[in-house]
mmCIF file of N, CA and C in Angstrom:
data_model
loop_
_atom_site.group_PDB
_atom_site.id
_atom_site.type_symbol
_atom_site.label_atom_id
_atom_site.label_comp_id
_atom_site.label_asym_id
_atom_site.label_seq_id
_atom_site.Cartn_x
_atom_site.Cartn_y
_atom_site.Cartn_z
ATOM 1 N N UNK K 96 -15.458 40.013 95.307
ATOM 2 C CA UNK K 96 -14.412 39.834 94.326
ATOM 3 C C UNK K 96 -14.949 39.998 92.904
ATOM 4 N N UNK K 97 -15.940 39.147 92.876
ATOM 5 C CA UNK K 97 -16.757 39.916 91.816
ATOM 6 C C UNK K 97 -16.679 41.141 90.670
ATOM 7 N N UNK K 98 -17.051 41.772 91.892
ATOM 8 C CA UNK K 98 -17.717 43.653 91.674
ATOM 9 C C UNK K 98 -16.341 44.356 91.344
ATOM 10 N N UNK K 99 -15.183 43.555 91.169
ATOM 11 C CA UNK K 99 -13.704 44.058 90.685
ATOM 12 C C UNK K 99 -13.529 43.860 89.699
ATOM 13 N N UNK K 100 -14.156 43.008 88.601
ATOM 14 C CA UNK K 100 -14.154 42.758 87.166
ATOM 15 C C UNK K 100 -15.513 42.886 86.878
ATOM 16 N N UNK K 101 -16.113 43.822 87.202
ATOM 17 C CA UNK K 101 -17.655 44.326 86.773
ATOM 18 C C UNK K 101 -17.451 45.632 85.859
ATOM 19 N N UNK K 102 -17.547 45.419 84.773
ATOM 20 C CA UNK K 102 -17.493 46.464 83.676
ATOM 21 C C UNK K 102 -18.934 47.427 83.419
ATOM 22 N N UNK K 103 -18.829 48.747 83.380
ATOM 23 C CA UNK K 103 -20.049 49.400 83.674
ATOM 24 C C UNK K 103 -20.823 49.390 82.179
ATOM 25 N N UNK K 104 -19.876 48.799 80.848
ATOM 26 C CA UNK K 104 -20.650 48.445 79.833
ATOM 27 C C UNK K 104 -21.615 47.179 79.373
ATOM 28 N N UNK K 105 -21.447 46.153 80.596
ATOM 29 C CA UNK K 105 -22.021 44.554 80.368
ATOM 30 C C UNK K 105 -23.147 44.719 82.037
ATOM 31 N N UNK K 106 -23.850 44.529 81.659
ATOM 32 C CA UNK K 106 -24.837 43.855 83.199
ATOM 33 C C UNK K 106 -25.428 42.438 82.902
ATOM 34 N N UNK K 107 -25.550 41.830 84.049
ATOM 35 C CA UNK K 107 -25.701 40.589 84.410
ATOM 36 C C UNK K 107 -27.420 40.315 84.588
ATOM 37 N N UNK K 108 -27.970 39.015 83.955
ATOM 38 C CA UNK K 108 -28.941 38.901 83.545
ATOM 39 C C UNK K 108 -29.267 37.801 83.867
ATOM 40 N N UNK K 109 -30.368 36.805 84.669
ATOM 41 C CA UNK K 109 -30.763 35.599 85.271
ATOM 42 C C UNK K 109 -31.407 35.153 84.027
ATOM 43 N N UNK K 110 -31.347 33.894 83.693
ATOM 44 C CA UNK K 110 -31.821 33.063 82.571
ATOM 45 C C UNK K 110 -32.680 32.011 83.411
ATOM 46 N N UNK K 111 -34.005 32.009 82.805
ATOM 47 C CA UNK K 111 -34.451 30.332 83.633
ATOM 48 C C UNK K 111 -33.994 29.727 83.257
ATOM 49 N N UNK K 112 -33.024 28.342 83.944
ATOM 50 C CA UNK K 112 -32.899 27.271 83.447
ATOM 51 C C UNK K 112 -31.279 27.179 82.905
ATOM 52 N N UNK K 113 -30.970 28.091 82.895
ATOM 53 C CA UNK K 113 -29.352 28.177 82.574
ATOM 54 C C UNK K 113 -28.415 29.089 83.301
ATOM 55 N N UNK K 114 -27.307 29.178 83.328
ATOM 56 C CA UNK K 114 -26.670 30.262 84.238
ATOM 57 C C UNK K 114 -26.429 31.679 83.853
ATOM 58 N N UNK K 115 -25.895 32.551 84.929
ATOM 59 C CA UNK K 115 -26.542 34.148 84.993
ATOM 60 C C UNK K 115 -25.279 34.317 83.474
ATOM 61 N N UNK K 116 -26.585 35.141 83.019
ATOM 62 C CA UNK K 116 -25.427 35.969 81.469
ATOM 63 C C UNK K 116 -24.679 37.001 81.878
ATOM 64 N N UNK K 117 -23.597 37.438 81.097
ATOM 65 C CA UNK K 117 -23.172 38.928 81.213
ATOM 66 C C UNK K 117 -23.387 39.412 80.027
ATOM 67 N N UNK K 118 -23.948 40.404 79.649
ATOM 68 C CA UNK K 118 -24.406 41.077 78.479
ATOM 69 C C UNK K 118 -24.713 42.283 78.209
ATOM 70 N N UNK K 119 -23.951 43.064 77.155
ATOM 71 C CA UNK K 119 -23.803 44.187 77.027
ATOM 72 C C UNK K 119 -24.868 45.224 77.025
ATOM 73 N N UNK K 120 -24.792 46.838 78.432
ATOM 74 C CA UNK K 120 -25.847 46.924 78.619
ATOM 75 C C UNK K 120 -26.622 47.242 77.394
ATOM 76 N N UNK K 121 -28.353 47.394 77.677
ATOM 77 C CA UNK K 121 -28.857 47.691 76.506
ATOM 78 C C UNK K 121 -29.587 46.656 75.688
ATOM 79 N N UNK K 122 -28.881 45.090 75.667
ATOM 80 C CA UNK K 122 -29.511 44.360 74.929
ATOM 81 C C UNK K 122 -29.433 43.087 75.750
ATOM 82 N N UNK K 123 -30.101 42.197 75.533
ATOM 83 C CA UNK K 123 -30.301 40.813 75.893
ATOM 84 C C UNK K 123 -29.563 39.748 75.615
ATOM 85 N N UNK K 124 -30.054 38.514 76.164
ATOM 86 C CA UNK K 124 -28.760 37.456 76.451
ATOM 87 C C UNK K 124 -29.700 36.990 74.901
ATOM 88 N N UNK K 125 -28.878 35.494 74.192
ATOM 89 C CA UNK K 125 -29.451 34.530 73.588
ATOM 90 C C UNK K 125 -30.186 33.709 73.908
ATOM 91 N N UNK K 126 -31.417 33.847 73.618
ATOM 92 C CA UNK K 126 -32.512 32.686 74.323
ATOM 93 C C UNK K 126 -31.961 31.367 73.739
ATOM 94 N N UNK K 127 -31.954 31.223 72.187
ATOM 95 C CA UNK K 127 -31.508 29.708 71.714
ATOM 96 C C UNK K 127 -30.876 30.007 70.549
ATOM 97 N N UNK K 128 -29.983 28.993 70.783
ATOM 98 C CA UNK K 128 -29.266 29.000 69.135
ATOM 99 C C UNK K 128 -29.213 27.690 68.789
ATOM 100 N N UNK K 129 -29.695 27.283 67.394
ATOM 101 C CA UNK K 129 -29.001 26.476 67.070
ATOM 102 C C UNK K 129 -27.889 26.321 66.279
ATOM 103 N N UNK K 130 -27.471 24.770 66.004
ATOM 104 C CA UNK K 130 -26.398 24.619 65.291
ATOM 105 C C UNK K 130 -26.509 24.809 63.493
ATOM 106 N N UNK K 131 -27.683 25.188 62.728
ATOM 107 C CA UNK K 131 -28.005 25.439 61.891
ATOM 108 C C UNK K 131 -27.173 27.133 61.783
ATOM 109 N N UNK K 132 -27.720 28.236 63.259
ATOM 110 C CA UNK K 132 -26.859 29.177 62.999
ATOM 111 C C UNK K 132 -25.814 29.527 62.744
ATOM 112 N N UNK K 133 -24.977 28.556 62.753
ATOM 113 C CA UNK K 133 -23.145 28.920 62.858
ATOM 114 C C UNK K 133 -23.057 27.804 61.862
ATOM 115 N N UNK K 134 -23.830 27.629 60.500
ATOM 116 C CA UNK K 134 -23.382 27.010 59.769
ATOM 117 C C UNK K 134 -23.621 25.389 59.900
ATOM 118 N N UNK K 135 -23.849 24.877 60.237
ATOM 119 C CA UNK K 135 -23.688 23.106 60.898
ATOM 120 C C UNK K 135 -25.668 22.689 60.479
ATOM 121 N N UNK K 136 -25.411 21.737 59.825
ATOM 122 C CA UNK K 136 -26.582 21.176 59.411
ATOM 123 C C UNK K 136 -26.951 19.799 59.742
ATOM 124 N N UNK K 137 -25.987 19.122 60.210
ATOM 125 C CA UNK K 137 -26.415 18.061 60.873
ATOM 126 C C UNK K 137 -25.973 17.124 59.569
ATOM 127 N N UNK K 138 -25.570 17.226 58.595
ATOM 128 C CA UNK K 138 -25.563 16.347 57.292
ATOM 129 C C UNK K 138 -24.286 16.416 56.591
ATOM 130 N N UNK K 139 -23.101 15.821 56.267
ATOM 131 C CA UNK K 139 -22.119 15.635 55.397
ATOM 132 C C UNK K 139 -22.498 15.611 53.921
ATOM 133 N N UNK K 140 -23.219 15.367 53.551
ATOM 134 C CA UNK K 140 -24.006 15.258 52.048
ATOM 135 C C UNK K 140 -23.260 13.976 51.675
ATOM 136 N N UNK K 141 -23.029 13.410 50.152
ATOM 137 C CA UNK K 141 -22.355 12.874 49.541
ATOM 138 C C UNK K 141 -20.618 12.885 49.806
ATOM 139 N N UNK K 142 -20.554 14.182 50.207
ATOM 140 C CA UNK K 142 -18.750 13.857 50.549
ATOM 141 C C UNK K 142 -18.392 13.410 51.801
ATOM 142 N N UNK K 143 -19.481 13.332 52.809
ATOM 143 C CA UNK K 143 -19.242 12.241 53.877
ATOM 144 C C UNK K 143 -19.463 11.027 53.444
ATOM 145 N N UNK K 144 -20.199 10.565 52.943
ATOM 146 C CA UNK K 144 -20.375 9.002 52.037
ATOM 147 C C UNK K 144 -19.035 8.952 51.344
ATOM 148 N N UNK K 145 -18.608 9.772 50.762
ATOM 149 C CA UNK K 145 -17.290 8.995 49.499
ATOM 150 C C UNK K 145 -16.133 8.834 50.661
ATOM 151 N N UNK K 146 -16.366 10.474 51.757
ATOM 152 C CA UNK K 146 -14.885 9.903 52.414
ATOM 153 C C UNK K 146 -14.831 9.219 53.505
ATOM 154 N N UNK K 147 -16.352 8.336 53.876
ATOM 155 C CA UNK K 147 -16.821 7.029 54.554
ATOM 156 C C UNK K 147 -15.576 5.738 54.268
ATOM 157 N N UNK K 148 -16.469 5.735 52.640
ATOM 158 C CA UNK K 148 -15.879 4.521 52.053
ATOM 159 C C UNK K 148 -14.296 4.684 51.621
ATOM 160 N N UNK K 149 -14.216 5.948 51.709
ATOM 161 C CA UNK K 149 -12.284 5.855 51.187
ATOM 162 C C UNK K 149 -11.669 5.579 52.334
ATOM 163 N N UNK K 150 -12.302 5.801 53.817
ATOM 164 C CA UNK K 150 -11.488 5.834 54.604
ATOM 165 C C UNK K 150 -11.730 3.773 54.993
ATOM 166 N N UNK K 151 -12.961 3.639 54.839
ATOM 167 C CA UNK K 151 -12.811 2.149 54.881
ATOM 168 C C UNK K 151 -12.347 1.585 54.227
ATOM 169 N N UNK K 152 -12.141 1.785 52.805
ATOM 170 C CA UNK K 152 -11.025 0.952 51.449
ATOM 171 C C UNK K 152 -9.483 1.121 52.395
ATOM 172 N N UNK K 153 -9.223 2.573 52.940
ATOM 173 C CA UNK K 153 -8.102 2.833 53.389
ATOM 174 C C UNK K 153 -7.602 1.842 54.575
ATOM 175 N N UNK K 154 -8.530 1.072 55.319
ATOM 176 C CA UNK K 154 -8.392 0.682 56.675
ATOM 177 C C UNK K 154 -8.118 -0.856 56.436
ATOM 178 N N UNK K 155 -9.027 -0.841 55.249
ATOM 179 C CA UNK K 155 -8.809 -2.767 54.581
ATOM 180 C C UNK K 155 -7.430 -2.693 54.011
ATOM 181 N N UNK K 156 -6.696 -1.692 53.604
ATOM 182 C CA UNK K 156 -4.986 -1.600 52.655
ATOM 183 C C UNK K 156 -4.567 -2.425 53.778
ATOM 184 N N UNK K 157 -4.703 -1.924 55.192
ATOM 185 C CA UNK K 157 -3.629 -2.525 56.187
ATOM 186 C C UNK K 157 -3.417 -3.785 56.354
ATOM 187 N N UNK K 158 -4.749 -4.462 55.563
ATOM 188 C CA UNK K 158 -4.256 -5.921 55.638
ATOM 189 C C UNK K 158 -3.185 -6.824 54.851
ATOM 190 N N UNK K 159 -2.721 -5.684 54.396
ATOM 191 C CA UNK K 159 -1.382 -6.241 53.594
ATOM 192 C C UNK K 159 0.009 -5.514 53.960
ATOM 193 N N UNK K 160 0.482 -6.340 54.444
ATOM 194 C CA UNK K 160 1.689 -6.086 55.017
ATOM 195 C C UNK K 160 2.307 -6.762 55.801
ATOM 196 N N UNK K 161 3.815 -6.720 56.602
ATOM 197 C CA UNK K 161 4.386 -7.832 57.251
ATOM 198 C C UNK K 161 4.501 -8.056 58.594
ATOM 199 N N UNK K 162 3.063 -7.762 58.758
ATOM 200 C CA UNK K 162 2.678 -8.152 60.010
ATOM 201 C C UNK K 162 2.367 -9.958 60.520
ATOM 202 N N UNK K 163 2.720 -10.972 61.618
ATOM 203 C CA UNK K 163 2.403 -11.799 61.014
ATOM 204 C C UNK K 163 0.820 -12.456 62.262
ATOM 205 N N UNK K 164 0.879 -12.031 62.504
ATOM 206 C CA UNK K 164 -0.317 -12.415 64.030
ATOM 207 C C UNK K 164 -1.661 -12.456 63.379
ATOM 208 N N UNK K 165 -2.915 -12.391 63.372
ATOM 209 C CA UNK K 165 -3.873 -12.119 62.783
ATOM 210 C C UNK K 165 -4.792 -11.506 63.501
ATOM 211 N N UNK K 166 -4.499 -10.933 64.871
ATOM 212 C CA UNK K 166 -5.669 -9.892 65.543
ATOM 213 C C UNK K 166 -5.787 -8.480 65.416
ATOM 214 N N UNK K 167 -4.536 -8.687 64.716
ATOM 215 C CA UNK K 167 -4.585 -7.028 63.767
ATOM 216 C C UNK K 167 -5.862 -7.500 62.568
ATOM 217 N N UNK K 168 -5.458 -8.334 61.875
ATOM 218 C CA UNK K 168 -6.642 -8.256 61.278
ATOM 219 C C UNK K 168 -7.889 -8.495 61.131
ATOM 220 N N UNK K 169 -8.418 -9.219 62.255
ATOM 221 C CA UNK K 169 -9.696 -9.522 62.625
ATOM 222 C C UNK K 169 -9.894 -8.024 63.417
ATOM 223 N N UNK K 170 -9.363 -7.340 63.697
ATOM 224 C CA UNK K 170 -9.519 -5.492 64.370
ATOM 225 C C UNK K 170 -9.903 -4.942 63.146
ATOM 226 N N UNK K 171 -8.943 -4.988 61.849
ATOM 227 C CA UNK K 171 -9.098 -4.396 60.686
ATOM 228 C C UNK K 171 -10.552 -4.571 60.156
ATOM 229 N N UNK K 172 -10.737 -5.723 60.110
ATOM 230 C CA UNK K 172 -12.183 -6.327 59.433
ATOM 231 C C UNK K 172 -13.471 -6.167 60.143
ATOM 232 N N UNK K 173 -12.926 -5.862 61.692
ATOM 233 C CA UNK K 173 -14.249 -5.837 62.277
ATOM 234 C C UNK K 173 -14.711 -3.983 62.319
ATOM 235 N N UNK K 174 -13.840 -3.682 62.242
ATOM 236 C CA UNK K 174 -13.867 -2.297 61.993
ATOM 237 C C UNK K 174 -14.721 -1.593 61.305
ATOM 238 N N UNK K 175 -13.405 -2.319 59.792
ATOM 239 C CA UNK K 175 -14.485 -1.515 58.264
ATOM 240 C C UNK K 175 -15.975 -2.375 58.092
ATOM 241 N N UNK K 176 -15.969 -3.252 58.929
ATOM 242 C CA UNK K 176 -17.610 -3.920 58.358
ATOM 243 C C UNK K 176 -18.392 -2.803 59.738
ATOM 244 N N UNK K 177 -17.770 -2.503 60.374
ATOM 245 C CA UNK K 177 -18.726 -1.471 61.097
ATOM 246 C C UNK K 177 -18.856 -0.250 60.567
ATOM 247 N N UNK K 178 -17.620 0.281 59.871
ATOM 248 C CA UNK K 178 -18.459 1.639 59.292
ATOM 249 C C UNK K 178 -19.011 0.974 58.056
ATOM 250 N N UNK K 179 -18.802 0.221 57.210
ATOM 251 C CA UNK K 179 -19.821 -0.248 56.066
ATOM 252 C C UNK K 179 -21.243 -0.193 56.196
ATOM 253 N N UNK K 180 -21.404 -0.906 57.667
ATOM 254 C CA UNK K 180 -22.921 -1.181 58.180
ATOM 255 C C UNK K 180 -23.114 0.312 58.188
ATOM 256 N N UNK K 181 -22.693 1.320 58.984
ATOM 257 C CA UNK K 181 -23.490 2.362 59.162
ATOM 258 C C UNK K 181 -23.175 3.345 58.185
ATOM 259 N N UNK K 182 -22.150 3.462 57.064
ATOM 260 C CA UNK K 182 -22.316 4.273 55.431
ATOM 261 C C UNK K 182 -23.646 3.392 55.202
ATOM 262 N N UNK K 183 -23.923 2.208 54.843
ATOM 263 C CA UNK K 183 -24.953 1.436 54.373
ATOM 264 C C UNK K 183 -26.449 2.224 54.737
ATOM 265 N N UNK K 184 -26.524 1.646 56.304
ATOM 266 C CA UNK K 184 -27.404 2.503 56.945
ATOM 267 C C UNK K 184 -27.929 3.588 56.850
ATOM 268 N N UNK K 185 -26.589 4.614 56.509
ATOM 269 C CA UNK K 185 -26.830 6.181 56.455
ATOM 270 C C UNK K 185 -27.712 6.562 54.612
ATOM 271 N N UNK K 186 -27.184 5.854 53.947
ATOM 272 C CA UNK K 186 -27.407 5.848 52.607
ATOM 273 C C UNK K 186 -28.970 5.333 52.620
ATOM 274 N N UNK K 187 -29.344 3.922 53.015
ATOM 275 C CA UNK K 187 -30.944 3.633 53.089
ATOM 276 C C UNK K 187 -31.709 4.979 53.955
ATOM 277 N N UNK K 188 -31.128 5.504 55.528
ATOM 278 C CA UNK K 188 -31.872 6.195 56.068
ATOM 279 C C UNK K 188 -32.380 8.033 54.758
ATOM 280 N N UNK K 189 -31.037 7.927 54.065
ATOM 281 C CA UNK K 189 -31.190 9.062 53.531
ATOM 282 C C UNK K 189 -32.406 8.484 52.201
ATOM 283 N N UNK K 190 -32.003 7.279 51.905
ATOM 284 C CA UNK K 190 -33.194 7.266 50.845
ATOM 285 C C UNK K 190 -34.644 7.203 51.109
ATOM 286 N N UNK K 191 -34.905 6.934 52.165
ATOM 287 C CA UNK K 191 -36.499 6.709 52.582
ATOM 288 C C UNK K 191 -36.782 8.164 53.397
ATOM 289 N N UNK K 192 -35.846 9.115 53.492
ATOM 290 C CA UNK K 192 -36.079 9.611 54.687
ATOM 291 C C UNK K 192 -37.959 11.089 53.792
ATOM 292 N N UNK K 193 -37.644 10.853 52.528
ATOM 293 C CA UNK K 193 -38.766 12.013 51.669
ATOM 294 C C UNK K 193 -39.914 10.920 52.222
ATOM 295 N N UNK K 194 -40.263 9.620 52.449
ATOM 296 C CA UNK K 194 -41.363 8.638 52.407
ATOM 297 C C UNK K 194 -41.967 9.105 53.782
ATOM 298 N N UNK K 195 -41.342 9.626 54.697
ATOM 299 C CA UNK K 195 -41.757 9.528 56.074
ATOM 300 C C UNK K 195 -42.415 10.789 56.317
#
């Protein structure tokens, strides 16, 4: 069933360690890519930090309003003190990270 969608411009190529490529004849499969190639650096810079904390200022607003129970807001609070801890975190890891 195969050999019925076998195009005489792509041949098929065994990779160690990963599954068989199809690849156009003539040239080779991708040994590795990373995510650096397609743009992606692993890092938000500063505008992941600001829109950290806007989105946590944003998450503490909810505690005002006419809701009247309070496990909405012990959810609310336990929340933004968790991304606080890790904006916090991310900000010390980025400052020490030239020391290492």
């Amino acid at each position: 069933m195969t050999e019925a969608f076998h195009s005489p411009s792509t041949q098929r190529v065994s990779q160690p360690g990963r599954e068989e490529a199809v690849v156009r004849a003539g040239s080779h499969p991708v040994e590795h890519e990373s995510p650096a190639d397609w743009g992606w650096h692993g890092e938000t810079g500063k505008w992941g930090q600001i829109g950290g904390w806007l989105a946590t200022l944003v998450l503490l607003t909810y505690l005002v309003g006419n809701h009247e129970g309070r496990t909405e807001d012990l959810w609310l609070v336990g929340i933004a003190a968790l991304m606080a801890l890790v904006l916090i975190w991310d900000l010390r890891r980025k400052k020490t990270a030239w020391r290492r």
